[in-house]
Coordinates of C-alpha atoms and ligand atoms in Angstrom, one line a residue:
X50 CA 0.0 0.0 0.0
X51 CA 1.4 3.3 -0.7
X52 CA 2.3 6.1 1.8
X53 CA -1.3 7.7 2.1
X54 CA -3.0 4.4 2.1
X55 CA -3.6 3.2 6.0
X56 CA -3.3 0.2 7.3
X57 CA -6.2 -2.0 6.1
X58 CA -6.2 -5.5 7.7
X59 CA -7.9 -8.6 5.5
X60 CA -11.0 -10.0 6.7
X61 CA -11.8 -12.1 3.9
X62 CA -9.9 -12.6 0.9
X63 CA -10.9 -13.0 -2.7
X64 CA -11.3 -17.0 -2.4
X65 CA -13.1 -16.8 0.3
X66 CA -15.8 -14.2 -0.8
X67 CA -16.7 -16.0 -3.8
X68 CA -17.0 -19.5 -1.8
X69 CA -19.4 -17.6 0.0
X70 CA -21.5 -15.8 -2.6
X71 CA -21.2 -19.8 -4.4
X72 CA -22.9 -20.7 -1.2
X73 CA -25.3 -18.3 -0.8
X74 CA -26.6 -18.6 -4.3
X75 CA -27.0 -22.1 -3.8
X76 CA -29.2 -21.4 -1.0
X77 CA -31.3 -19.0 -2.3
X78 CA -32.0 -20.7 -5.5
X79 CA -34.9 -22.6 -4.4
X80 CA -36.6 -19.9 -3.1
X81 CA -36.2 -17.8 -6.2
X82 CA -38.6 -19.8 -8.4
X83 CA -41.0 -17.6 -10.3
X84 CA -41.3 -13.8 -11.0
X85 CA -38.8 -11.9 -8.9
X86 CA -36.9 -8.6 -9.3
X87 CA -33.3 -8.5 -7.6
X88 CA -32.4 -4.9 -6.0
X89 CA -29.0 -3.9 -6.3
X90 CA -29.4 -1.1 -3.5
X91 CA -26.6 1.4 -4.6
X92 CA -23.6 2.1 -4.1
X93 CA -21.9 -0.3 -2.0
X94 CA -23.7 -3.7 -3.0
X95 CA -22.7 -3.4 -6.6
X96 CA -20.1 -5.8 -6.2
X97 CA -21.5 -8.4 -4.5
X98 CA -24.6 -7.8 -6.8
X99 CA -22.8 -8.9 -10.0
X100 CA -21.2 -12.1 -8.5
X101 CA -24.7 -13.0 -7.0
X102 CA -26.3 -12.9 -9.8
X103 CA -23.7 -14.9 -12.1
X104 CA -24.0 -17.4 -9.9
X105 CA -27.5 -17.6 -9.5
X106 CA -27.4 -17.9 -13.3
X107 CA -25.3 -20.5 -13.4
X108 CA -27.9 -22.3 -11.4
X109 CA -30.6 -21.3 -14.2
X110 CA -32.4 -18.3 -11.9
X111 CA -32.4 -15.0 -14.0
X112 CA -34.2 -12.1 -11.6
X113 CA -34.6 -9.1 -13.5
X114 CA -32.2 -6.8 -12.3
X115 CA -33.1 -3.2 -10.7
X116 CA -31.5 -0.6 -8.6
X117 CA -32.4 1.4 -5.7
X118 CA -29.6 4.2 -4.7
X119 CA -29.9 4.7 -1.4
X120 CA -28.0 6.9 0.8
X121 CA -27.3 7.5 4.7
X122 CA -23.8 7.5 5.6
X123 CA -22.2 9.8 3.2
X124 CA -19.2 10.5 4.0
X125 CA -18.7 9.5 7.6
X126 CA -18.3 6.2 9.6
X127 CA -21.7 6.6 11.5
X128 CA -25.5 6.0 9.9
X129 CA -27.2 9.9 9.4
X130 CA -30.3 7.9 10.9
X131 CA -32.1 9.2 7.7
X132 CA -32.1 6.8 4.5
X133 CA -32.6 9.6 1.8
X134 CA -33.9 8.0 -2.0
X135 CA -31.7 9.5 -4.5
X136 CA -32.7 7.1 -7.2
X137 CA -36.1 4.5 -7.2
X138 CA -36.0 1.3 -8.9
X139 CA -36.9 2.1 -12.7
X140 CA -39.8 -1.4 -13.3
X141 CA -43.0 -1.8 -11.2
X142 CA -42.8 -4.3 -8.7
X143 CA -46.2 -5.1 -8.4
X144 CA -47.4 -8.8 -7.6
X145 CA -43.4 -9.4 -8.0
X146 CA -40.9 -10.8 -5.0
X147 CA -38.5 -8.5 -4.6
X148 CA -34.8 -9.9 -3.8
X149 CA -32.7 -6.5 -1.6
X150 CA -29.4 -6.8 -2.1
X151 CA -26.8 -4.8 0.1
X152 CA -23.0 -5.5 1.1
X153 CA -23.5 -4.3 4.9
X154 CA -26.3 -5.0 7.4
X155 CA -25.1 -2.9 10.3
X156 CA -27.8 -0.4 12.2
X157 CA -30.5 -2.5 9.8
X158 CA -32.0 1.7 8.9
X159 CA -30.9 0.9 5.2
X160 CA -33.0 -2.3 4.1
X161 CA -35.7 -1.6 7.0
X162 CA -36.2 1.5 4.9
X163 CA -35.9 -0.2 1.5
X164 CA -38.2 -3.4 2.5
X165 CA -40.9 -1.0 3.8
X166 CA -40.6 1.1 0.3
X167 CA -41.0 -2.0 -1.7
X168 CA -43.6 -3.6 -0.1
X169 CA -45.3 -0.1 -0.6
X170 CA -44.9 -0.5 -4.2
X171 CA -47.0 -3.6 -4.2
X172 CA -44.2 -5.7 -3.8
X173 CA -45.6 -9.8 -3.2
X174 CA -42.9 -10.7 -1.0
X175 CA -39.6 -8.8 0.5
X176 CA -36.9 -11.1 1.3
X177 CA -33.2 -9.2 1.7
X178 CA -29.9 -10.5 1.4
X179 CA -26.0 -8.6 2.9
X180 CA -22.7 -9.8 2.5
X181 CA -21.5 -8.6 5.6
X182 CA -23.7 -8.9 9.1
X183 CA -22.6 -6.8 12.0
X184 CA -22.6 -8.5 15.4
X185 CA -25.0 -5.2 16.7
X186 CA -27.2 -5.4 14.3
X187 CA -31.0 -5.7 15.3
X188 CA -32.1 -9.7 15.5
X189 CA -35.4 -11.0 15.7
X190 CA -38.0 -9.7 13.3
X191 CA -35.6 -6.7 11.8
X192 CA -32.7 -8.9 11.0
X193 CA -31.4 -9.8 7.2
X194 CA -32.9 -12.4 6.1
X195 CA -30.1 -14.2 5.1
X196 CA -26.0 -13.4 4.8
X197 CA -22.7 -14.5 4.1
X198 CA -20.8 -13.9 7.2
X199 CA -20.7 -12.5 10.5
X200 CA -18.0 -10.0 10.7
X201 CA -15.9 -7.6 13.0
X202 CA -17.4 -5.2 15.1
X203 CA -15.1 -2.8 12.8
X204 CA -15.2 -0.1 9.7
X205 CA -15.3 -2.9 6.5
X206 CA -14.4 -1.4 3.4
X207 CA -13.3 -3.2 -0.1
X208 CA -15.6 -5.1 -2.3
X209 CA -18.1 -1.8 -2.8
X210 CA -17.9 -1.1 0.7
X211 CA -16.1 2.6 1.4
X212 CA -14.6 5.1 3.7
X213 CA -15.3 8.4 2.0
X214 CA -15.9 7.1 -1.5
X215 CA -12.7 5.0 -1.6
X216 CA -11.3 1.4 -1.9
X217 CA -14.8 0.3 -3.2
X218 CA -12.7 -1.5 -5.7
X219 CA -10.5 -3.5 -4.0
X220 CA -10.9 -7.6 -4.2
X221 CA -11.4 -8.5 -0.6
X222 CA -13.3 -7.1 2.3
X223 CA -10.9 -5.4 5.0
X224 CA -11.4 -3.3 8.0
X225 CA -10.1 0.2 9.2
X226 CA -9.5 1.5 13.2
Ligands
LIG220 O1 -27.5 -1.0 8.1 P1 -27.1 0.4 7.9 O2 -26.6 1.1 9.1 O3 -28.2 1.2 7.3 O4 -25.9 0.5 6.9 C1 -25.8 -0.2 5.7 C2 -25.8 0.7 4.5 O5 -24.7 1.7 4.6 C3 -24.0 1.7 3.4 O6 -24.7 2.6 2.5 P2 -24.3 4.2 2.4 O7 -25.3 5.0 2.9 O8 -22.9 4.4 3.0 O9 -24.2 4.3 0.8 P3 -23.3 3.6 -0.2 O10 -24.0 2.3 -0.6 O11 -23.2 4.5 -1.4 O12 -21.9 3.3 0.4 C4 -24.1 0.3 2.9 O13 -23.9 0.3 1.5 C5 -25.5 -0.1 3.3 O14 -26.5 0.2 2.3

């Protein structure tokens, strides 16, 4: 890493990540039968989003693809508690199950917001999907319906997660102090 660059420790490496979107895809599959629209909820799930879907193709399930752009942390490394819309999905949903895709579950504000907003729209089902789950994220009845790992109680960036609008791009999830 370069002089400006801090110190970014590896949580889970490229290997790992796409064992575990394999995985994931394998278990959602059944339950994807049907008409369903997949959300990629913008910015930081984009990654994820496009791996997810490949292999949910591979396994012969084609969602139609959408994208929601939400936005509450901006800039800083604590949620705004206000999910502001700056883009809606651009199909109806109506009658439709409605896959929400994000890379983080951490306060649960973002796809509370976004399940509530869809099933608003007419949506038939919600059912919401994060790479990454926080360990103080809200259980019971608010929690992601499903995820591909548990992580750190620390700032994650990589793999369209960011700390100001950077390292989005790198190839593995890592996490800041
Ligand atoms: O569970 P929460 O506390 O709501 O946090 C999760 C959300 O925070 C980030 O979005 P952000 O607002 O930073 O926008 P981004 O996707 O453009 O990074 C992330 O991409 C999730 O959507």
């Amino acid at each position: 890493m370069s002089q400006n660059t801090p110190e970014i420790d590896i949580v889970l490496n490229e290997d790992e990540l796409m064992a575990m979107v394999d995985q994931l895809a394998e278990t959602l599959a059944p339950r994807l039968q049907g008409e369903w629209t997949a959300i990629n909820i913008l910015i930081g799930a984009t990654p994820f989003t496009s791996d997810l879907m490949k292999a949910l193709a591979r396994r012969n399930i084609h969602p139609v693809l959408d994208a929601l752009w939400l936005e509450s942390y901006r800039d800083a490394r604590e949620s705004s508690g206000r999910v502001n819309v700056r883009a809606d999905i651009t199909r109806p949903v109506t009658g439709r199950g409605v896959l929400l895709i994000d890379d983080v579950f951490d306060t649960g504000r973002t796809l509370a917001f976004a399940r509530q907003h869809l099933m608003t729209k007419g949506a038939r089902e919600v059912i919401t999907v994060a790479l990454a789950r926080k360990p103080s994220a809200p259980a019971g009845p608010e929690n992601v319906d499903y995820y591909a790992f548990e992580a750190p109680e620390r700032f994650l960036v990589g793999y369209g997660m960011d700390d100001r609008g950077l390292y989005r791009g790198l190839p593995f999830v890592g996490a800041l102090d």
